[in-house]
Coordinates of C-alpha atoms in Angstrom, one line a residue:
Chain A
X1 CA 0.3 0.1 -0.1
X2 CA 1.2 3.5 -0.8
X3 CA 0.1 7.1 -0.7
X4 CA 1.0 8.9 -4.0
X5 CA 0.1 12.1 -3.3
X6 CA -1.6 14.0 -0.2
X7 CA -3.4 17.4 0.1
X8 CA -4.3 18.5 3.4
X9 CA -6.6 21.7 4.0
X10 CA -7.3 23.3 7.2
X11 CA -6.3 20.6 9.3
X12 CA -5.0 21.5 12.8
X13 CA -2.2 24.1 11.8
X14 CA -1.9 23.1 8.3
X15 CA -3.4 26.0 6.1
X16 CA -3.2 24.3 2.8
X17 CA -0.3 21.6 1.9
X18 CA 0.5 19.4 -0.9
X19 CA 2.9 16.2 -0.6
X20 CA 4.2 14.1 -3.0
X21 CA 5.8 11.5 -1.0
X22 CA 8.7 9.1 -2.4
X23 CA 7.7 5.4 -2.8
X24 CA 10.0 4.1 0.4
X25 CA 11.1 6.6 2.8
X26 CA 10.2 9.9 3.7
X27 CA 11.6 12.0 6.6
X28 CA 9.8 15.2 7.5
X29 CA 11.9 17.0 9.8
X30 CA 12.1 20.3 11.6
X31 CA 11.2 22.3 14.6
X32 CA 8.8 21.3 17.0
X33 CA 5.4 22.7 16.7
X34 CA 5.6 23.0 12.9
X35 CA 3.2 20.5 11.8
X36 CA 5.2 17.4 11.3
X37 CA 3.0 14.8 13.6
X38 CA -0.1 16.6 11.8
X39 CA 1.1 15.5 8.7
X40 CA 1.6 11.8 9.6
X41 CA -1.8 11.8 11.6
X42 CA -3.5 13.2 8.3
X43 CA -2.2 10.1 6.3
X44 CA -3.4 7.8 9.1
X45 CA -6.8 9.1 8.9
X46 CA -7.1 8.4 5.0
X47 CA -7.3 4.7 6.0
X48 CA -8.9 4.6 9.9
X49 CA -11.8 5.8 11.4
X50 CA -9.8 7.5 14.3
X51 CA -7.0 9.1 14.8
X52 CA -3.9 7.8 16.7
X53 CA -3.5 10.5 19.0
X54 CA -7.1 10.0 20.4
X55 CA -8.3 13.5 19.1
X56 CA -11.5 14.7 18.9
X57 CA -12.9 15.8 15.7
X58 CA -13.0 19.5 16.5
X59 CA -9.5 19.5 17.6
X60 CA -8.7 18.3 13.8
X61 CA -10.1 21.0 12.4
X62 CA -8.1 24.4 12.2
X63 CA -9.5 27.1 14.5
X64 CA -12.3 29.2 13.2
X65 CA -12.7 26.9 10.2
X66 CA -15.8 25.1 9.3
X67 CA -14.3 22.0 7.7
X68 CA -10.9 20.2 7.2
X69 CA -10.2 18.5 4.3
X70 CA -7.7 15.4 3.2
X71 CA -7.7 14.1 -0.1
X72 CA -5.2 11.3 -1.1
X73 CA -4.4 9.1 -3.9
X74 CA -3.4 5.7 -2.6
X75 CA -2.2 2.6 -4.3
X76 CA -3.6 -1.0 -3.1
X77 CA -3.5 -4.0 -5.0
X78 CA -2.2 -2.3 -8.2
X79 CA -5.3 0.0 -8.1
X80 CA -5.1 3.9 -7.5
X81 CA -7.9 5.7 -5.6
X82 CA -8.9 9.1 -4.6
X83 CA -10.1 9.1 -1.1
X84 CA -11.3 12.5 0.4
X85 CA -11.8 13.0 3.9
X86 CA -14.0 15.9 5.0
X87 CA -13.9 16.7 8.8
X88 CA -17.0 19.2 10.2
X89 CA -18.8 19.8 13.3
X90 CA -21.4 17.2 12.0
X91 CA -19.1 14.3 11.5
X92 CA -16.8 12.8 9.2
X93 CA -17.6 12.1 5.4
X94 CA -15.5 9.8 3.3
X95 CA -15.5 9.7 -0.3
X96 CA -13.9 7.2 -2.5
X97 CA -13.3 7.7 -6.2
X98 CA -16.0 10.6 -5.8
X99 CA -18.9 7.8 -4.2
X100 CA -19.9 8.5 -0.9
X101 CA -19.1 5.9 1.3
X102 CA -21.9 5.4 3.9
X103 CA -20.4 3.3 7.0
X104 CA -16.8 4.1 8.1
X105 CA -16.0 0.0 7.8
X106 CA -15.8 0.3 3.9
X107 CA -12.7 2.2 4.3
X108 CA -11.4 -1.0 6.2
X109 CA -8.3 -2.4 4.9
X110 CA -7.7 0.2 2.0
X111 CA -4.9 1.8 3.5
X112 CA -3.4 0.1 6.5
X113 CA -0.7 2.1 8.6
X114 CA 0.9 0.9 11.7
X115 CA 2.0 3.8 13.9
X116 CA 4.9 4.1 16.5
X117 CA 4.6 7.1 18.5
X118 CA 5.4 8.7 22.1
X119 CA 1.7 7.7 22.5
X120 CA 2.3 3.8 22.2
X121 CA 5.3 4.0 24.5
X122 CA 3.3 5.2 27.0
X123 CA 0.8 2.4 27.2
X124 CA 3.2 0.1 28.8
X125 CA 3.5 2.3 31.9
X126 CA -0.1 3.6 31.7
X127 CA -3.6 1.9 32.9
X128 CA -4.9 -1.3 31.3
X129 CA -7.3 1.0 29.7
X130 CA -4.8 2.6 27.3
X131 CA -3.3 -1.2 26.4
X132 CA -7.3 -2.2 25.9
X133 CA -7.8 0.5 23.4
X134 CA -4.4 -0.3 21.5
X135 CA -5.5 -4.1 21.4
X136 CA -8.8 -3.2 20.1
X137 CA -7.7 -0.9 17.6
X138 CA -5.5 -3.5 16.3
X139 CA -7.9 -6.1 16.4
X140 CA -10.0 -4.3 14.4
X141 CA -7.4 -3.5 11.8
X142 CA -6.5 -7.1 11.1
X143 CA -10.3 -8.5 11.6
X144 CA -13.2 -6.4 10.1
X145 CA -15.9 -8.4 12.3
X146 CA -14.1 -7.4 15.5
X147 CA -16.1 -3.9 15.3
X148 CA -19.7 -5.2 15.1
X149 CA -19.1 -7.5 18.1
X150 CA -17.5 -5.3 20.1
X151 CA -20.3 -2.6 19.7
X152 CA -22.7 -5.4 20.4
X153 CA -21.0 -6.3 23.6
X154 CA -20.8 -2.6 24.7
X155 CA -24.5 -2.1 23.8
X156 CA -25.6 -5.2 25.9
X157 CA -23.2 -4.2 28.5
X158 CA -24.9 -0.9 29.1
X159 CA -28.3 -2.8 29.2
X160 CA -27.4 -5.0 31.9
X161 CA -25.4 -2.4 33.6
X162 CA -28.8 -0.2 33.9
X163 CA -30.6 -3.3 35.2
X164 CA -27.9 -3.8 37.8
X165 CA -28.5 -0.4 39.1
X166 CA -32.3 -0.4 39.5
X167 CA -32.1 -4.1 41.1
X168 CA -34.8 -5.3 38.9
X169 CA -33.6 -9.1 38.2
X170 CA -36.3 -10.5 36.4
X171 CA -34.6 -10.4 32.9
X172 CA -31.0 -10.3 34.4
X173 CA -30.4 -14.0 33.3
X174 CA -31.5 -13.3 29.8
X175 CA -29.0 -9.9 29.6
X176 CA -26.1 -12.1 31.4
X177 CA -26.7 -14.8 28.6
X178 CA -26.5 -12.4 25.9
X179 CA -23.3 -10.8 27.3
X180 CA -21.7 -14.0 27.6
X181 CA -22.1 -15.0 23.9
X182 CA -20.9 -11.3 22.9
X183 CA -18.3 -11.3 25.2
X184 CA -17.0 -14.7 24.4
X185 CA -16.6 -13.6 20.6
X186 CA -14.9 -10.7 21.7
X187 CA -12.2 -12.6 23.6
X188 CA -11.9 -15.3 21.0
X189 CA -11.0 -13.0 18.6
X190 CA -8.4 -11.0 20.7
X191 CA -7.1 -14.4 21.9
X192 CA -6.5 -15.4 18.3
X193 CA -5.3 -11.9 17.8
X194 CA -2.6 -11.8 20.1
X195 CA -1.2 -15.0 19.8
X196 CA -0.8 -14.8 16.0
X197 CA 1.2 -11.4 17.4
X198 CA 3.3 -13.2 19.9
X199 CA 4.6 -15.9 17.3
X200 CA 6.2 -12.9 15.8
X201 CA 7.2 -10.8 18.5
X202 CA 10.1 -12.8 19.8
X203 CA 12.3 -12.2 16.5
X204 CA 11.6 -8.8 15.9
X205 CA 12.8 -7.7 19.3
X206 CA 16.1 -9.3 19.2
X207 CA 16.7 -7.8 15.7
X208 CA 15.6 -4.5 17.2
X209 CA 17.3 -4.4 20.3
X210 CA 20.0 -7.0 19.5
X211 CA 19.5 -8.2 23.0
X212 CA 18.7 -12.1 23.4
X213 CA 15.8 -11.7 25.9
X214 CA 12.3 -13.0 25.2
X215 CA 9.8 -10.8 24.3
X216 CA 6.2 -11.7 25.0
X217 CA 2.3 -10.4 24.6
X218 CA 0.0 -12.6 26.7
X219 CA -4.0 -11.9 26.5
X220 CA -5.7 -14.0 29.3
X221 CA -9.1 -12.8 29.9
X222 CA -9.6 -12.8 33.7
X223 CA -11.1 -16.1 35.0
X224 CA -11.2 -17.6 31.7
X225 CA -9.3 -20.5 30.8
X226 CA -10.7 -21.7 27.9
X227 CA -10.0 -20.4 24.3
X228 CA -13.0 -21.8 21.9
X229 CA -15.8 -19.4 21.6
X230 CA -18.5 -21.7 23.2
X231 CA -16.5 -22.9 26.0
X232 CA -15.7 -19.5 26.8
X233 CA -19.3 -18.5 26.8
X234 CA -19.8 -21.3 29.6
X235 CA -17.1 -20.0 31.4
X236 CA -18.0 -16.4 31.6
X237 CA -21.7 -17.1 32.5
X238 CA -20.5 -18.8 35.6
X239 CA -18.0 -16.1 36.1
X240 CA -20.9 -13.6 36.0
X241 CA -23.1 -15.4 38.2
X242 CA -20.3 -15.7 40.7
X243 CA -20.3 -12.1 40.7
X244 CA -23.7 -11.3 40.3
X245 CA -24.3 -10.2 44.1
X246 CA -21.2 -7.6 44.3
X247 CA -22.3 -6.2 40.7
X248 CA -25.8 -5.6 41.9
X249 CA -24.2 -3.7 44.9
X250 CA -22.2 -1.7 42.8
X251 CA -24.5 -1.4 39.9
X252 CA -22.1 -2.3 37.1
X253 CA -20.5 -5.6 35.7
X254 CA -17.0 -6.0 37.3
X255 CA -15.6 -8.4 35.0
X256 CA -15.4 -9.1 31.4
X257 CA -13.6 -7.9 28.4
X258 CA -14.4 -4.7 28.9
X259 CA -12.1 -4.7 32.1
X260 CA -9.3 -7.1 30.8
X261 CA -5.4 -6.3 30.4
X262 CA -2.9 -7.2 28.1
X263 CA 0.7 -8.3 29.4
X264 CA 3.7 -7.4 28.4
X265 CA 6.6 -9.9 29.4
X266 CA 10.3 -9.8 28.8
X267 CA 12.0 -13.0 29.9
X268 CA 8.9 -13.8 32.1
X269 CA 8.8 -10.8 34.1
X270 CA 6.3 -7.8 33.5
X271 CA 8.1 -5.0 31.3
X272 CA 6.2 -2.4 33.3
X273 CA 8.4 -2.9 36.5
X274 CA 11.4 -5.2 35.3
X275 CA 11.8 -3.3 32.2
X276 CA 14.6 -0.4 31.3
X277 CA 13.3 2.7 29.4
X278 CA 14.9 1.6 26.2
X279 CA 13.7 -2.1 26.6
X280 CA 9.9 -0.8 26.8
X281 CA 10.5 1.2 23.9
X282 CA 12.3 -1.7 21.6
X283 CA 9.3 -3.9 22.9
X284 CA 6.6 -1.7 21.7
X285 CA 8.5 -1.0 18.7
X286 CA 8.8 -4.9 17.9
X287 CA 5.1 -5.2 18.7
X288 CA 4.0 -2.8 15.9
X289 CA 6.7 -4.7 13.6
X290 CA 4.6 -7.8 14.3
X291 CA 1.8 -6.3 13.7
X292 CA 3.1 -4.6 10.3
X293 CA 3.8 -8.5 9.8
X294 CA 0.7 -9.8 10.6
X295 CA -1.5 -7.5 8.4
X296 CA 1.1 -8.1 5.7
X297 CA 0.0 -11.7 5.8
X298 CA -3.4 -10.9 6.1
X299 CA -3.9 -8.4 3.2
X300 CA -1.0 -9.7 1.0
X301 CA 0.5 -6.2 0.9
X302 CA 2.7 -4.3 3.1
X303 CA 1.0 -1.4 5.3
X304 CA 2.5 1.9 5.5
X305 CA 4.8 2.4 8.6
X306 CA 4.3 5.9 10.8
X307 CA 7.2 6.6 13.1
X308 CA 6.5 9.5 15.0
X309 CA 9.3 11.9 17.0
X310 CA 12.0 9.4 15.7
X311 CA 15.0 10.8 17.6
X312 CA 13.3 11.2 20.9
X313 CA 12.0 7.7 21.1
X314 CA 15.0 5.7 19.8
X315 CA 18.7 5.7 19.9
X316 CA 20.9 5.2 16.8
X317 CA 21.5 1.4 17.1
X318 CA 17.9 0.9 17.4
X319 CA 16.9 3.2 14.6
X320 CA 19.6 1.5 12.3
X321 CA 18.3 -1.8 13.1
X322 CA 14.7 -0.9 12.4
X323 CA 15.7 0.7 9.1
X324 CA 17.5 -2.3 8.0
X325 CA 14.2 -4.6 8.6
X326 CA 12.1 -2.0 6.6
X327 CA 14.4 -1.6 4.3
X328 CA 14.0 -5.3 3.4
X329 CA 10.6 -4.6 2.8
X330 CA 10.2 -2.3 -0.4
X331 CA 7.4 -0.6 1.5
X332 CA 6.4 3.1 2.3
X333 CA 7.7 4.6 5.5
X334 CA 6.8 8.1 6.9
X335 CA 9.3 9.4 9.4
X336 CA 9.0 12.8 11.6
X337 CA 11.9 14.2 13.4
X338 CA 13.7 17.3 14.4
X339 CA 16.7 17.3 12.7
X340 CA 18.4 15.4 9.6
X341 CA 20.8 13.0 10.6
X342 CA 23.4 11.8 8.1
X343 CA 23.8 8.3 9.6
X344 CA 20.0 7.3 9.0
X345 CA 20.2 8.1 5.4
X346 CA 23.0 5.4 5.5
X347 CA 21.1 2.6 7.0
X348 CA 18.3 2.9 4.5
X349 CA 18.9 1.0 1.0
X350 CA 16.2 2.5 -0.8
X351 CA 14.7 5.7 -2.3
X352 CA 14.8 8.3 0.5
X353 CA 13.1 11.8 0.2
X354 CA 13.5 14.4 2.6
X355 CA 11.1 17.5 3.1
X356 CA 12.0 20.1 5.8
X357 CA 8.6 21.6 7.7
X358 CA 8.3 25.2 8.9
X359 CA 5.0 26.6 9.8
X360 CA 3.1 23.7 8.1
X361 CA 4.8 24.0 4.7
X362 CA 6.8 21.2 3.5
X363 CA 9.8 21.9 1.4
X364 CA 11.3 19.0 -0.5
X365 CA 15.2 18.9 -0.3
X366 CA 17.6 17.3 -2.7
X367 CA 19.6 14.7 -0.9
Chain B
X1 CA -44.3 36.5 11.7
X2 CA -45.3 33.0 12.3
X3 CA -45.5 34.1 16.1
X4 CA -48.6 36.4 15.0
X5 CA -50.6 33.8 13.6
X6 CA -50.9 31.8 16.7
X7 CA -53.2 29.0 15.3
X8 CA -51.0 28.3 12.4
X9 CA -47.6 28.4 14.9
X10 CA -49.5 25.7 17.0
X11 CA -50.1 23.5 13.7
X12 CA -46.6 23.8 12.6
X13 CA -45.5 22.8 16.4
X14 CA -47.9 19.5 16.1
X15 CA -46.2 18.9 12.8
X16 CA -42.6 19.3 13.9
X17 CA -43.3 16.4 16.6
X18 CA -43.5 14.2 14.2
X19 CA -40.6 11.7 13.1
X20 CA -38.6 12.8 10.1
X21 CA -40.3 16.3 10.3
X22 CA -38.3 19.7 10.7
X23 CA -39.4 23.2 10.5
X24 CA -39.1 23.5 7.1
X25 CA -41.4 20.6 5.9
X26 CA -43.9 21.6 8.9
X27 CA -44.3 24.7 7.5
X28 CA -44.7 23.3 4.0
X29 CA -47.3 20.9 4.9
X30 CA -49.0 23.5 7.1
X31 CA -49.2 26.2 4.0
X32 CA -50.3 23.2 1.6
X33 CA -53.4 22.4 3.7
X34 CA -54.1 25.9 4.1
X35 CA -54.7 26.2 -0.1
X36 CA -57.9 24.3 0.4
X37 CA -60.1 24.3 3.5
X38 CA -61.5 20.9 2.1
X39 CA -58.1 19.6 3.0
X40 CA -58.0 20.8 6.3
X41 CA -61.5 19.5 7.3
X42 CA -60.4 15.9 5.5
X43 CA -56.8 15.6 7.4
X44 CA -59.0 16.9 10.7
X45 CA -61.6 14.1 10.7
X46 CA -59.4 11.5 9.6
X47 CA -57.1 11.9 12.7
X48 CA -60.1 12.1 14.9
X49 CA -61.4 8.8 13.0
X50 CA -58.4 7.0 13.5
X51 CA -58.1 8.1 17.4
X52 CA -61.7 7.3 17.8
X53 CA -61.9 3.8 16.0
X54 CA -58.9 2.1 16.3
X55 CA -57.6 0.2 19.3
X56 CA -55.3 -2.9 19.9
X57 CA -56.9 -6.5 19.6
X58 CA -57.9 -7.9 23.1
X59 CA -56.3 -11.3 21.9
X60 CA -52.9 -10.6 20.0
X61 CA -52.6 -6.7 20.5
X62 CA -52.3 -6.1 16.7
X63 CA -53.8 -2.5 15.6
X64 CA -57.6 -3.1 15.1
X65 CA -61.1 -1.2 14.4
X66 CA -62.7 -4.7 15.4
X67 CA -62.2 -6.9 18.4
X68 CA -60.9 -9.3 18.3
X69 CA -59.1 -8.3 14.8
X70 CA -59.9 -9.7 11.8
X71 CA -56.8 -12.2 11.9
X72 CA -57.8 -13.7 15.4
X73 CA -61.5 -14.3 14.5
X74 CA -60.4 -15.2 10.8
X75 CA -59.7 -18.9 9.2
X76 CA -56.5 -19.0 10.3
X77 CA -54.4 -21.9 11.9
X78 CA -54.7 -20.8 15.5
X79 CA -52.4 -23.2 16.5
X80 CA -49.3 -21.4 15.5
X81 CA -48.4 -17.7 16.7
X82 CA -46.1 -15.4 15.2
X83 CA -44.9 -13.1 17.9
X84 CA -43.5 -9.7 16.7
X85 CA -42.4 -6.3 18.4
X86 CA -45.0 -4.1 16.8
X87 CA -48.1 -3.8 14.7
X88 CA -45.4 -2.3 11.6
X89 CA -43.7 -6.0 12.0
X90 CA -47.0 -7.7 11.6
X91 CA -48.1 -5.9 8.7
X92 CA -44.5 -6.8 7.0
X93 CA -45.2 -10.5 7.8
X94 CA -48.9 -10.2 6.3
X95 CA -47.4 -8.6 2.9
X96 CA -45.3 -11.7 2.8
X97 CA -48.7 -13.9 2.4
X98 CA -46.5 -16.8 3.9
X99 CA -47.9 -16.9 7.4
X100 CA -51.0 -18.8 8.0
X101 CA -51.3 -18.6 11.5
X102 CA -52.0 -15.7 14.2
X103 CA -50.1 -12.9 16.0
X104 CA -48.8 -12.1 19.3
X105 CA -47.5 -8.2 19.4
X106 CA -45.4 -7.6 22.3
X107 CA -45.9 -3.7 21.9
X108 CA -42.0 -3.3 22.2
X109 CA -38.7 -5.0 23.5
X110 CA -36.9 -5.7 26.5
X111 CA -34.6 -2.5 27.3
X112 CA -33.2 -1.6 30.7
X113 CA -32.0 1.8 29.2
X114 CA -35.6 2.6 27.9
X115 CA -37.1 1.3 31.1
X116 CA -38.7 -1.5 29.3
X117 CA -38.7 -4.8 31.6
X118 CA -40.8 -8.1 30.7
X119 CA -44.0 -6.8 32.7
X120 CA -44.0 -3.4 30.2
X121 CA -44.6 -5.6 27.3
X122 CA -47.2 -8.3 26.5
X123 CA -45.4 -11.3 27.6
X124 CA -47.8 -12.6 30.4
X125 CA -50.9 -12.5 27.8
X126 CA -48.4 -14.5 25.2
X127 CA -48.0 -17.2 28.0
X128 CA -51.6 -17.4 28.7
X129 CA -52.3 -17.8 25.4
X130 CA -49.7 -20.7 25.2
X131 CA -50.9 -22.1 28.3
X132 CA -54.4 -22.6 27.1
X133 CA -53.2 -25.7 25.4
X134 CA -54.0 -25.2 22.1
X135 CA -51.2 -23.7 20.8
X136 CA -48.3 -25.9 18.8
X137 CA -46.0 -23.5 17.6
X138 CA -44.6 -20.4 18.5
X139 CA -42.0 -18.4 15.9
X140 CA -40.0 -15.8 17.3
X141 CA -40.1 -12.7 15.0
X142 CA -38.5 -10.1 17.0
X143 CA -35.8 -7.7 15.5
X144 CA -32.4 -8.6 15.0
X145 CA -31.0 -6.2 17.2
X146 CA -29.3 -5.9 20.6
X147 CA -32.8 -5.8 22.4
X148 CA -34.6 -8.0 19.8
X149 CA -32.5 -11.0 20.3
X150 CA -32.5 -10.6 24.2
X151 CA -36.2 -10.7 23.9
X152 CA -36.4 -13.6 21.7
X153 CA -33.8 -15.5 24.4
X154 CA -36.1 -14.3 27.4
X155 CA -39.2 -15.7 25.6
X156 CA -37.7 -19.0 24.4
X157 CA -36.7 -19.6 28.2
X158 CA -40.2 -19.3 29.4
X159 CA -41.5 -21.2 26.1
X160 CA -39.4 -24.1 27.1
X161 CA -41.8 -25.0 30.0
X162 CA -44.6 -25.5 27.9
X163 CA -45.0 -28.2 25.0
X164 CA -44.6 -25.9 21.9
X165 CA -42.5 -26.1 19.3
X166 CA -40.4 -22.8 19.0
X167 CA -38.4 -21.2 16.4
X168 CA -36.5 -18.3 15.5
X169 CA -36.9 -16.6 12.2
X170 CA -34.0 -17.3 9.8
X171 CA -31.5 -14.5 8.9
X172 CA -28.8 -14.3 6.4
X173 CA -28.1 -13.2 2.6
X174 CA -31.3 -11.1 1.6
X175 CA -33.3 -12.4 -1.3
X176 CA -32.2 -11.1 -5.2
X177 CA -28.6 -9.6 -3.9
X178 CA -25.2 -10.9 -4.8
X179 CA -23.4 -12.5 -2.2
X180 CA -20.2 -10.5 -2.8
X181 CA -21.9 -7.3 -2.0
X182 CA -23.1 -8.8 1.4
X183 CA -21.2 -7.9 4.4
X184 CA -18.9 -10.2 6.3
X185 CA -21.2 -10.4 9.3
X186 CA -24.2 -11.4 7.2
X187 CA -22.2 -13.7 5.0
X188 CA -21.1 -15.7 8.8
X189 CA -24.7 -15.7 10.0
X190 CA -26.1 -17.2 6.8
X191 CA -23.1 -19.8 6.8
X192 CA -23.9 -20.7 10.4
X193 CA -27.8 -20.9 9.9
X194 CA -27.4 -22.9 6.4
X195 CA -30.0 -25.4 5.7
X196 CA -29.5 -29.1 4.2
X197 CA -31.2 -29.6 1.0

């Protein structure tokens, strides 16, 4: 998958910007606050229903403007299509080749991108909530059916919690049963995704960090031991029944995929407490590489890789290892950094374009 | 200007309460009616007539002018009941000409968020009909939404205590559509619910 050109209008601090990126590596460099990450965000939004910065819609539109527009020509499966994204107060509109798209899911798989940004390294130390958000987004990218069962689960959860608050119990068993069915589907899909990622993780970690530690990602739904959908359902119902008294007391469902956590382990020990900062960064980067490779297997095409704030996140050795790994793939990469450093270009064996960003305006530089 | 004509303003306000009607449409409808007084008379008569003459059937809770309704009193198979959420759903079933049994309209579905519990919809009445002993089959035709599915499950559990055949409406690929254009979720349902031929 590739972005052939992109036009960004009234998007955050980008008034009107047009970029024709190179087919492989693209570096956006410039001072902080000049809009480098905004360009990455706009590229990401062409293929995704939500920003990787968890931004609200109105934050994306330039101050005092009615709407932001992002237009891009993308190439996927040897077909070039034009995507136009309009962001307004009322919501977002997507057109593919001039035709309005009704549902966000129709955009699914058109332009996959894997992002590595400071927001991602934060998730190792943050609350389970941020890891869950990562997991949900990543599973959705790989598995479009996940969206539907995730929405179902949360709708049923809302209904059940409302019932628990009112302590009316005549239909509670029914809602518990429905919650278990939908929850089991969410857990099953997460389990299969995480095991696919885990298979690939160890190798990527050693390539990036030059260390021989065993990196592991594990998802074990709380209180659940089984891995098959219908068996999970039975276990989950029992679990919900056991917690019923407690849930009635607090008026909400205390256990289930909406409360689960994903575990990151290094040599069997929790990364959060035992990993150094450098190890945590390498781990998340390896996780992203595993995700990239998994998406590549599913879609038969390499996604884009968006590397935000490279210099602050990674040291030179790791960057060179990463670039070498990405160079082997003949894929499109977008990088932001505060300065242009020669050694990075040396580790790239492919086409390398450099843009200097100043006040939201990119200038192409010959290299 | 509209506020000076309080009767017109009232009419527009009433129209605006209707689903799918905004200020502009409401005004357009009001002025259209004003063009001819007979339009106004006919509409007001029709409104009063529908208020006075329709009610729900005391047996199946369908919308009717007679009691029991023409389906309940007609020459239908009374041993088979099709359970729907509301009268519109029942009309859709009737349009198909494929159902020869009778109906039971629940007048809603289970939704704690909307404050609808089992006692707020016509479940007791359905169970009474079933336990009268003449019913052999119940087809559950509630909607395929979170609330409709929960209602179906709730009913199934209660109906299992009676000697009746219980079935759920099939769902899957719409008639006349190409499989290639059907979304993944629907295809998955259709595969799970496939029939042997």
